[in-house]
Coordinates of C-alpha atoms and ligand atoms in Angstrom, one line a residue:
M1 CA -59.5 35.0 -49.1
D2 CA -62.0 32.7 -47.3
A3 CA -62.3 32.2 -44.3
L4 CA -61.0 28.9 -44.1
A5 CA -57.8 29.5 -45.9
K6 CA -57.6 32.4 -43.8
Y7 CA -57.1 30.9 -40.5
R8 CA -55.8 28.4 -41.9
N9 CA -52.5 31.1 -42.3
L10 CA -53.2 32.9 -38.6
L11 CA -52.8 29.6 -36.6
G12 CA -49.9 28.8 -39.5
D13 CA -48.5 31.3 -38.1
M14 CA -48.9 30.9 -35.0
G15 CA -48.1 27.8 -34.7
R16 CA -44.5 29.0 -36.6
Y17 CA -44.1 30.8 -32.8
G18 CA -44.8 28.5 -30.3
S19 CA -42.7 26.1 -31.6
A20 CA -39.5 29.0 -32.1
L21 CA -40.5 28.9 -28.6
R22 CA -41.0 26.0 -27.4
L23 CA -37.6 25.2 -29.5
L24 CA -35.9 28.4 -27.0
S25 CA -37.1 27.0 -24.3
W26 CA -35.5 23.9 -24.6
D27 CA -33.0 24.5 -25.5
Q28 CA -33.5 27.2 -21.7
E29 CA -33.7 23.9 -19.9
T30 CA -30.8 21.7 -21.8
H31 CA -27.9 24.0 -23.2
M32 CA -28.2 27.8 -22.7
P33 CA -25.5 28.6 -20.5
P34 CA -26.2 31.3 -18.0
K35 CA -25.0 34.4 -18.8
G36 CA -27.7 33.7 -21.9
I37 CA -30.6 33.9 -20.3
E38 CA -31.3 38.4 -20.2
A39 CA -31.4 37.7 -24.7
R40 CA -32.6 34.9 -24.1
S41 CA -35.6 36.5 -22.2
E42 CA -36.0 39.8 -25.2
A43 CA -36.5 37.0 -27.1
T44 CA -39.2 34.5 -26.3
G45 CA -41.0 38.0 -24.8
M46 CA -41.1 39.3 -28.0
L47 CA -42.3 36.0 -29.9
S48 CA -45.0 35.3 -26.8
R49 CA -46.4 38.7 -27.3
K50 CA -46.2 38.4 -31.3
R51 CA -48.3 35.5 -31.2
F52 CA -50.8 36.6 -28.6
E53 CA -51.5 39.4 -29.8
L54 CA -52.8 36.4 -33.3
L55 CA -54.8 34.1 -30.5
V56 CA -57.0 37.7 -29.5
S57 CA -56.6 39.5 -33.0
D58 CA -60.1 40.8 -34.2
E59 CA -58.7 39.0 -37.7
L60 CA -59.0 35.3 -36.6
A61 CA -62.2 36.7 -34.3
R62 CA -64.3 36.8 -37.6
C63 CA -62.2 33.9 -38.6
L64 CA -63.7 32.3 -36.0
A65 CA -67.3 34.2 -35.9
E66 CA -67.4 33.0 -40.0
L67 CA -66.9 29.3 -39.8
R68 CA -68.7 28.5 -36.7
E69 CA -72.0 28.9 -39.1
A70 CA -70.1 27.4 -42.1
D71 CA -70.8 24.6 -44.3
G72 CA -69.1 21.3 -45.2
L73 CA -66.6 22.4 -42.1
S74 CA -64.3 18.2 -41.9
E75 CA -64.6 16.6 -38.2
V76 CA -61.2 17.7 -37.6
E77 CA -61.7 21.7 -38.3
R78 CA -65.0 21.7 -36.6
A79 CA -62.2 20.2 -33.9
S80 CA -60.6 23.1 -34.7
V81 CA -62.6 25.7 -34.2
R82 CA -64.0 25.4 -31.0
H83 CA -61.1 24.4 -29.6
V84 CA -58.6 27.1 -30.7
G85 CA -62.3 29.8 -30.5
K86 CA -62.6 28.7 -26.4
E87 CA -58.4 30.0 -26.0
H88 CA -59.5 33.4 -28.6
S89 CA -61.8 34.1 -26.4
R90 CA -60.3 32.4 -22.3
N91 CA -57.4 35.3 -23.3
R92 CA -59.8 37.5 -24.5
A93 CA -61.6 38.1 -21.2
I94 CA -58.7 39.1 -19.1
P95 CA -57.0 43.1 -19.9
P96 CA -54.0 42.8 -21.3
A97 CA -52.4 44.9 -18.6
L98 CA -52.9 41.6 -15.8
V99 CA -51.3 39.6 -18.3
E100 CA -48.2 41.9 -17.9
E101 CA -48.3 42.1 -14.6
K102 CA -49.4 38.8 -13.5
S103 CA -45.7 37.0 -15.2
A104 CA -44.1 40.1 -14.4
A105 CA -45.4 38.3 -10.6
E106 CA -44.8 35.4 -11.9
A107 CA -40.9 35.5 -12.8
Q108 CA -40.9 37.5 -9.0
A109 CA -42.3 34.5 -6.7
Q110 CA -40.6 31.5 -8.5
A111 CA -37.2 32.8 -7.6
A112 CA -38.0 33.9 -4.7
W113 CA -40.1 30.1 -4.3
A114 CA -37.2 28.1 -5.3
A115 CA -34.6 30.8 -2.7
A116 CA -37.4 30.5 0.4
R117 CA -37.5 26.6 -0.8
K118 CA -33.4 26.6 -0.4
A119 CA -34.5 27.8 2.8
S120 CA -37.0 25.5 3.9
D121 CA -38.8 29.7 4.9
F122 CA -42.6 29.7 4.1
A123 CA -42.8 33.5 5.2
A124 CA -40.4 34.4 2.9
F125 CA -42.6 33.1 0.0
L126 CA -45.9 34.1 1.3
P127 CA -46.3 37.6 0.3
H128 CA -46.0 35.7 -3.6
L129 CA -47.8 33.8 -2.8
E130 CA -50.8 35.3 -2.0
K131 CA -50.1 37.8 -5.2
M132 CA -51.0 34.7 -6.9
V133 CA -54.3 33.5 -5.4
G134 CA -54.8 37.2 -6.4
Y135 CA -54.5 36.8 -9.4
A136 CA -55.7 33.3 -10.2
R137 CA -58.7 34.6 -8.3
Q138 CA -59.1 37.9 -10.6
F139 CA -58.9 35.2 -13.9
A140 CA -61.5 32.9 -12.5
E141 CA -63.9 35.9 -12.5
Y142 CA -62.7 37.3 -16.2
Y143 CA -63.5 34.0 -17.2
G144 CA -66.6 33.0 -15.4
Y145 CA -68.2 30.3 -13.9
D146 CA -71.5 28.7 -13.0
E147 CA -70.8 27.3 -9.4
H148 CA -67.4 27.5 -7.6
P149 CA -64.7 29.1 -8.5
Y150 CA -62.0 26.9 -9.0
D151 CA -63.9 25.3 -12.0
A152 CA -62.5 28.9 -14.7
L153 CA -59.2 27.4 -12.9
L154 CA -59.8 23.6 -14.2
E155 CA -60.5 24.4 -17.1
D156 CA -57.5 25.2 -18.7
F157 CA -56.3 22.1 -17.6
E158 CA -58.3 19.4 -17.6
P159 CA -61.5 21.0 -20.5
G160 CA -65.3 19.9 -18.4
M161 CA -64.0 19.4 -15.0
T162 CA -65.5 21.1 -11.9
C163 CA -64.2 21.3 -8.1
R164 CA -68.3 18.7 -8.0
K165 CA -67.4 16.7 -10.0
L166 CA -63.7 16.6 -8.3
R167 CA -64.8 15.6 -4.8
A168 CA -67.9 13.2 -6.7
I169 CA -64.2 11.0 -8.0
I170 CA -61.8 11.9 -4.8
E171 CA -64.6 10.2 -2.0
P172 CA -65.4 6.6 -3.7
L173 CA -62.0 6.7 -4.5
R174 CA -60.0 7.4 -0.9
A175 CA -62.5 5.9 0.9
E176 CA -60.9 2.6 -1.0
L177 CA -56.5 3.6 -0.3
V178 CA -57.2 4.9 3.1
P179 CA -57.9 1.4 4.7
F180 CA -56.1 -0.3 1.5
L181 CA -53.0 1.9 3.0
K182 CA -53.7 0.6 6.6
K183 CA -53.5 -3.1 5.3
L184 CA -50.6 -3.0 3.2
V185 CA -48.1 -1.7 5.7
D186 CA -49.7 -3.5 8.4
E187 CA -50.0 -6.5 7.3
G188 CA -48.4 -7.0 4.4
T189 CA -44.8 -7.9 2.9
A190 CA -42.9 -5.1 1.5
P191 CA -41.0 -6.4 -0.6
D192 CA -37.5 -6.6 -0.2
A193 CA -35.6 -3.9 -2.5
S194 CA -31.9 -3.9 -1.0
F195 CA -30.0 -5.6 -3.8
L196 CA -30.6 -2.6 -5.5
R197 CA -28.4 -0.7 -3.3
G198 CA -25.3 0.4 -5.2
T199 CA -23.6 3.0 -7.8
Y200 CA -24.2 3.3 -11.6
R201 CA -22.9 5.4 -13.6
V202 CA -24.8 7.9 -15.4
D203 CA -23.5 7.8 -18.6
E204 CA -24.3 4.0 -18.5
Q205 CA -28.3 4.7 -17.2
R206 CA -28.2 7.2 -20.1
R207 CA -28.0 4.4 -22.6
L208 CA -29.9 2.4 -20.9
S209 CA -32.4 4.8 -20.9
R210 CA -31.9 5.3 -24.7
R211 CA -33.2 1.3 -25.3
A212 CA -35.7 1.9 -22.9
L213 CA -36.8 4.0 -25.1
E214 CA -36.7 1.9 -28.4
V215 CA -38.3 -1.1 -26.5
I216 CA -41.8 1.6 -26.2
L217 CA -41.0 2.3 -29.8
Y218 CA -40.2 6.2 -29.3
D219 CA -38.6 7.4 -32.6
F220 CA -35.8 8.6 -33.1
E221 CA -35.8 9.8 -36.1
A222 CA -37.8 12.1 -34.8
G223 CA -37.0 13.6 -30.9
G224 CA -33.7 12.7 -29.0
L225 CA -32.7 12.8 -25.7
A226 CA -31.3 14.8 -23.7
D227 CA -30.1 15.4 -19.5
V228 CA -31.7 18.6 -17.4
A229 CA -32.8 18.5 -13.8
H230 CA -36.5 18.0 -14.3
P231 CA -38.0 16.1 -17.3
F232 CA -40.1 17.3 -19.2
T233 CA -41.3 16.1 -23.2
I234 CA -41.7 19.0 -25.4
L235 CA -43.7 19.0 -29.2
I236 CA -41.1 21.1 -30.5
A237 CA -42.8 20.8 -34.6
P238 CA -44.3 16.8 -36.3
G239 CA -41.5 14.9 -36.9
D240 CA -40.0 17.0 -33.0
V241 CA -40.9 15.2 -30.6
R242 CA -38.2 15.6 -27.9
V243 CA -37.6 14.1 -24.1
T244 CA -35.4 15.2 -21.1
N245 CA -34.2 12.7 -18.1
R246 CA -31.7 12.9 -15.7
Y247 CA -30.0 10.2 -13.7
V248 CA -29.6 9.4 -9.4
E249 CA -26.1 7.7 -9.0
S250 CA -27.4 5.8 -6.2
D251 CA -30.4 4.9 -7.8
V252 CA -30.5 3.1 -11.1
L253 CA -34.6 2.3 -11.1
S254 CA -35.8 6.3 -11.1
G255 CA -33.2 7.0 -14.6
I256 CA -35.7 3.7 -16.6
F257 CA -38.5 5.3 -14.8
G258 CA -38.1 8.7 -15.6
A259 CA -37.3 7.5 -19.3
L260 CA -41.1 5.4 -19.7
H261 CA -42.3 8.3 -18.3
E262 CA -40.7 10.9 -20.9
G263 CA -41.2 8.4 -23.3
G264 CA -45.2 7.5 -22.3
H265 CA -45.8 11.4 -23.0
A266 CA -43.7 11.5 -26.2
L267 CA -45.8 8.5 -28.6
Y268 CA -48.9 10.3 -27.7
N269 CA -47.1 13.8 -29.9
Q270 CA -45.7 11.7 -31.5
G271 CA -49.4 9.4 -32.5
I272 CA -50.8 13.2 -33.5
P273 CA -51.3 13.5 -37.0
A274 CA -49.9 17.1 -39.4
E275 CA -52.7 18.0 -39.3
L276 CA -54.3 18.5 -36.2
Y277 CA -50.8 20.1 -34.8
R278 CA -51.8 22.8 -37.8
L279 CA -55.8 22.9 -37.1
G280 CA -54.2 24.4 -33.3
V281 CA -55.7 20.6 -31.9
A282 CA -52.4 18.5 -31.3
G283 CA -51.9 19.5 -27.6
G284 CA -53.3 16.0 -26.3
A285 CA -57.1 15.8 -25.2
S286 CA -56.3 17.9 -21.3
N287 CA -53.5 17.8 -19.2
G288 CA -55.2 14.7 -17.2
I289 CA -55.1 12.4 -20.6
H290 CA -51.2 13.1 -21.5
E291 CA -50.8 12.4 -17.1
S292 CA -52.6 9.0 -18.7
Q293 CA -50.1 8.0 -21.0
S294 CA -47.1 8.4 -19.5
R295 CA -48.2 6.7 -16.6
M296 CA -49.5 4.3 -18.4
I297 CA -45.8 3.7 -19.8
E298 CA -44.4 4.6 -16.4
N299 CA -46.9 2.0 -14.4
Q300 CA -49.0 -0.2 -15.9
V301 CA -46.2 -1.4 -18.4
G302 CA -43.1 0.1 -17.0
R303 CA -44.3 -1.4 -13.4
S304 CA -45.3 -5.0 -14.7
L305 CA -43.8 -8.8 -14.3
E306 CA -44.1 -9.1 -18.2
F307 CA -42.1 -6.0 -18.6
W308 CA -38.6 -6.9 -15.8
N309 CA -38.9 -10.3 -18.2
F310 CA -37.9 -9.2 -20.6
F311 CA -36.0 -6.2 -19.3
Q312 CA -34.0 -7.8 -17.2
P313 CA -31.4 -9.9 -19.4
V314 CA -30.4 -5.4 -21.4
L315 CA -30.8 -4.0 -17.8
A316 CA -28.4 -6.4 -16.9
E317 CA -25.6 -5.8 -20.5
H318 CA -24.8 -2.0 -19.3
F319 CA -25.1 -3.8 -15.4
P320 CA -23.9 -7.2 -15.4
Q321 CA -24.4 -7.2 -11.2
F322 CA -27.9 -8.0 -12.4
G323 CA -26.7 -10.9 -14.0
R324 CA -28.0 -13.6 -12.3
V325 CA -31.2 -11.5 -10.2
A326 CA -34.6 -13.2 -10.7
P327 CA -37.3 -10.1 -13.4
Q328 CA -39.5 -11.6 -10.6
A329 CA -37.2 -9.7 -7.3
L330 CA -36.6 -6.5 -9.6
F331 CA -40.3 -6.2 -10.5
A332 CA -41.5 -6.2 -6.7
A333 CA -38.0 -3.8 -6.1
A334 CA -39.8 -1.9 -8.8
N335 CA -43.4 -1.1 -6.3
L336 CA -43.0 -0.6 -3.0
V337 CA -45.5 1.4 -1.4
A338 CA -44.5 3.8 1.7
P339 CA -45.5 6.8 3.2
S340 CA -43.9 9.6 2.0
F341 CA -43.2 13.5 1.7
I342 CA -42.5 14.4 -2.2
R343 CA -45.0 14.3 -4.7
V344 CA -42.7 13.3 -7.1
D345 CA -40.7 10.3 -5.9
A346 CA -44.7 8.5 -4.8
D347 CA -46.3 5.3 -5.7
E348 CA -49.1 4.0 -7.3
V349 CA -51.4 3.5 -4.6
T350 CA -50.2 6.9 -2.4
Y351 CA -49.3 9.0 -5.2
N352 CA -53.6 9.9 -5.4
F353 CA -53.1 11.2 -2.0
H354 CA -50.1 14.2 -2.1
V355 CA -53.7 15.3 -5.3
M356 CA -55.8 15.2 -3.1
L357 CA -54.3 17.3 -0.3
R358 CA -53.9 20.3 -2.2
F359 CA -56.9 20.1 -4.0
E360 CA -58.4 20.8 -0.9
I361 CA -56.1 23.1 -0.3
E362 CA -56.5 25.0 -3.8
A363 CA -60.1 25.2 -4.2
G364 CA -60.6 26.9 -0.4
L365 CA -57.8 29.6 -1.4
I366 CA -59.1 30.8 -4.0
D367 CA -62.8 30.8 -2.8
G368 CA -61.5 32.4 0.5
S369 CA -62.6 30.0 3.1
I370 CA -58.3 28.9 3.7
E371 CA -55.7 31.0 3.8
A372 CA -52.9 31.3 2.5
A373 CA -50.4 32.5 5.9
D374 CA -52.6 28.9 7.8
L375 CA -50.9 26.1 4.6
P376 CA -47.9 25.3 5.9
E377 CA -50.6 24.2 9.1
L378 CA -53.4 22.7 6.6
W379 CA -50.7 20.8 5.0
N380 CA -48.8 18.9 8.1
D381 CA -52.4 18.4 9.0
A382 CA -53.6 16.4 6.2
M383 CA -50.3 14.5 5.7
K384 CA -51.0 13.2 8.3
R385 CA -55.1 12.2 7.8
Y386 CA -54.7 10.8 4.7
L387 CA -50.8 9.2 4.3
G388 CA -50.5 9.7 8.7
I389 CA -46.6 11.2 8.5
V390 CA -45.5 15.3 8.5
P391 CA -42.7 16.5 7.1
P392 CA -39.8 17.3 8.9
S393 CA -39.8 21.4 7.2
D394 CA -41.8 22.8 4.9
A395 CA -39.1 22.2 2.6
Q396 CA -40.3 18.1 2.0
G397 CA -44.1 19.8 2.7
V398 CA -45.7 22.7 1.1
L399 CA -43.3 24.2 -0.8
Q400 CA -42.0 21.4 -2.4
D401 CA -43.2 22.4 -5.9
V402 CA -43.5 25.1 -8.1
H403 CA -46.8 24.6 -9.4
W404 CA -47.9 27.9 -7.2
S405 CA -45.0 30.2 -7.2
V406 CA -45.9 31.0 -11.4
G407 CA -50.3 31.2 -10.3
A408 CA -50.5 26.9 -11.9
F409 CA -53.4 26.9 -10.1
G410 CA -56.0 24.1 -11.1
Y411 CA -53.2 21.9 -11.8
F412 CA -52.9 19.3 -9.6
P413 CA -55.6 17.1 -10.3
S414 CA -54.4 16.3 -13.6
Y415 CA -52.0 14.1 -12.3
M416 CA -54.5 12.0 -10.0
L417 CA -57.4 11.8 -13.3
G418 CA -53.8 10.7 -15.3
N419 CA -53.8 7.2 -12.8
L420 CA -56.8 6.8 -13.0
Y421 CA -57.8 7.8 -17.1
A422 CA -55.1 5.2 -17.2
A423 CA -55.9 2.6 -15.7
Q424 CA -59.6 2.2 -17.6
L425 CA -57.6 2.1 -20.7
Y426 CA -55.7 0.2 -19.6
A427 CA -58.6 -2.3 -18.2
T428 CA -59.8 -1.8 -22.0
M429 CA -57.2 -1.7 -23.8
R430 CA -56.8 -5.8 -22.5
D431 CA -60.2 -6.8 -23.5
Q432 CA -60.0 -5.7 -26.7
V433 CA -56.1 -6.5 -27.4
P434 CA -55.4 -10.4 -27.3
H435 CA -52.4 -12.0 -25.3
L436 CA -51.7 -7.8 -24.8
D437 CA -49.3 -9.0 -21.6
A438 CA -47.4 -11.5 -23.5
A439 CA -46.5 -9.6 -26.2
I440 CA -45.3 -6.9 -23.8
G441 CA -43.3 -9.6 -21.9
R442 CA -41.6 -10.1 -25.2
G443 CA -40.7 -6.3 -25.4
D444 CA -42.7 -6.2 -28.1
L445 CA -44.6 -3.3 -27.7
K446 CA -46.5 -2.6 -31.7
P447 CA -50.0 -3.7 -29.5
L448 CA -49.8 -1.9 -27.2
V449 CA -49.0 1.4 -29.0
G450 CA -50.3 0.4 -32.4
W451 CA -53.8 0.7 -30.1
L452 CA -53.3 3.5 -29.0
R453 CA -52.9 5.5 -31.7
E454 CA -55.4 4.4 -33.6
N455 CA -58.0 5.1 -30.4
V456 CA -56.2 7.7 -28.1
H457 CA -53.4 9.5 -30.1
R458 CA -55.1 10.6 -33.4
Y459 CA -57.6 12.2 -31.8
G460 CA -55.7 15.4 -30.0
A461 CA -57.4 17.0 -28.8
M462 CA -60.7 17.6 -31.2
Y463 CA -62.7 15.6 -28.0
E464 CA -62.7 17.0 -24.6
P465 CA -61.2 14.8 -22.2
Q466 CA -64.9 13.1 -21.0
E467 CA -65.8 12.0 -24.7
L468 CA -63.2 11.0 -25.5
M469 CA -63.4 8.9 -23.1
E470 CA -66.9 7.1 -23.5
R471 CA -65.7 6.9 -27.1
I472 CA -63.3 4.1 -25.8
T473 CA -63.9 2.7 -23.0
G474 CA -68.5 3.3 -23.1
H475 CA -68.4 4.9 -20.2
E476 CA -67.6 8.1 -18.3
L477 CA -64.4 8.2 -15.5
D478 CA -64.7 5.5 -13.2
S479 CA -62.3 5.2 -10.7
A480 CA -63.6 1.8 -9.6
H481 CA -60.1 0.4 -12.2
F482 CA -57.9 2.4 -10.7
V483 CA -59.1 0.8 -7.4
R484 CA -59.3 -2.7 -8.7
Y485 CA -55.2 -2.5 -10.3
V486 CA -53.8 -1.4 -7.2
K487 CA -55.7 -3.5 -5.3
E488 CA -54.9 -6.9 -7.3
K489 CA -51.4 -5.5 -7.7
Y490 CA -50.7 -4.6 -4.7
G491 CA -52.8 -7.5 -2.6
A492 CA -50.6 -9.6 -4.4
I493 CA -46.8 -8.2 -4.0
Y494 CA -47.9 -7.9 0.3
G495 CA -49.5 -10.9 0.1
C496 CA -53.1 -9.5 1.8
Q497 CA -55.4 -10.6 -0.3
T498 CA -58.4 -11.5 1.1
P499 CA -61.4 -13.3 -0.7
S500 CA -63.3 -9.6 -0.8
D501 CA -60.2 -7.9 -2.7
S502 CA -61.1 -10.0 -5.7
Ligands
ZN601 ZN1 -46.2 13.6 -16.9

C-alpha cells in the first residue's frame, strides 16, 4: 500500500475513535445518569489511549515523512500533512508518563476547583493550581519556543500567535476601549430593559431556541438540540453536529443568545466538507476563528436592529407579552453595557477586558514573574484598573472559570481574538454582499451564511488564522474594525457620539 493510502487509513481510524469519544462525551453531559460515570471513564480512557497510540505511532511518522517529500498531493492533502504532522510531533514531544500524570492531576484539580468555587475558598484550590501551572511550564519547555514559554501553549489554541503579537493587539485596543467605556457610563443614557423582567417558561424558551436556530439555517437533519448546564457545540462526525443550550426562567434573552452563539459554532462545523474531516483538518482554523463564527451570529447578527425587526414577532408568538414591544426597544435592551464580574455574562464593550486581565496573569504565571498565591489580589487589582469594580468574593473573581483547573493555559485569548476576527470578517462581508442588512431585516440569512460557507467554513483548518484572514480580508488581524464597530453601535444606542467617533 502506498503512503497516502496508509495515511488515510490511519486518519480514518483516528477519526472513528475521536467520533466515538465525542459521542460519549456529549451523552455524558446531556443524558448519562450520575452512576454511569465510573464505567464511562473506563470506556473513554481506553478509546483515548487507542487514538493517542495511533497519533504518536512510528507508522504515522513514516507516512508523514514520505508524504512531505511526495509530489502530486492535493492542496487539502498537503494541508493535512502540515496540520496532522504538527499534532503528531507536539504529542510525541511529551513523555507519555508525564501525560498520564497530568491527566490524573487534572481530574483532581477540576473537582477541587468546583468545590473551591462553591465555597469561594481560593486557598483550597491553590495547591492544585500550582501543580497545573507546573505542568504547563514543563509542557512549554518540551514543545519549545523562540521568545516566551507562553507562546508554546498559545500554539494549541491559536496557531502562530505569540505574547508579543498579543501585546501589540491589546495595547491599542485597550487605549481605545477604556476611555470609550468611561464615556458611555458617564455621559451616555443606558437603554431601558425593565420590560424584560418576568418569568419565561423553559419549554417555550426551548421551542424559541429551535426557531432561532432555524432562522440562521442550522440543519436539524444533521444535528439536534439538547439541554445542559454549560452549553457547547460538538462535531460528532460529518452530518452530525449537535448544539446544547441552557434556559434561565427569569431571562428570556439568554436562551436566545445562547442558541445563536452555539448555532454559529455549529454552522462552521456543518459547513466543513467531509473530505477535510477524513483528512483531519475539520476542526476550524483556530479557537479564535471558531469563536468569531459564534460571536458574529450572536452579536453582529443577533444584537442588531435588523434581527429584532423580524424576530420580535417570532418572540411574540412564543411570549405574547412582547406583541406590542417595538423591535427598537428589544434591540436596545439586548445591548446594555455595564462593567460586571463574570466574563461569560459580559457585554460586547467590556468583554475583552476580562480576557486582557487573564492574559496578563497567565503569561506571568508561565514565565514565573507571578506566583499563583498572589492571584486573588492581582485579579482584583486588574478588575479595578479595567472595569472599576472589585468582585465581592473569589467565586465571582479569580475562581469563576474552569480553564486553569484543566491546565488550559493559553485558551482565554481566543475569546478576545474571536470578537476581533468577527468584526473584521463582518466588515469585509458587508463590502462584498449587497443589501446584507436588508436581507437580515427580512429574516433571510442565506446571503450571510453563503458568504461564510464560501470564505471561511469550507477551508476548515487548512490555513492558519493569519493566513486565512489575509486571504479573506486582504490583511492580518486589525482591532480597528472592532473599535469602529462598537463605537458606532454603542455611541448611537447610548446617544453619546462625537464627531471624532464617526
Ligand atoms: Zn463559543
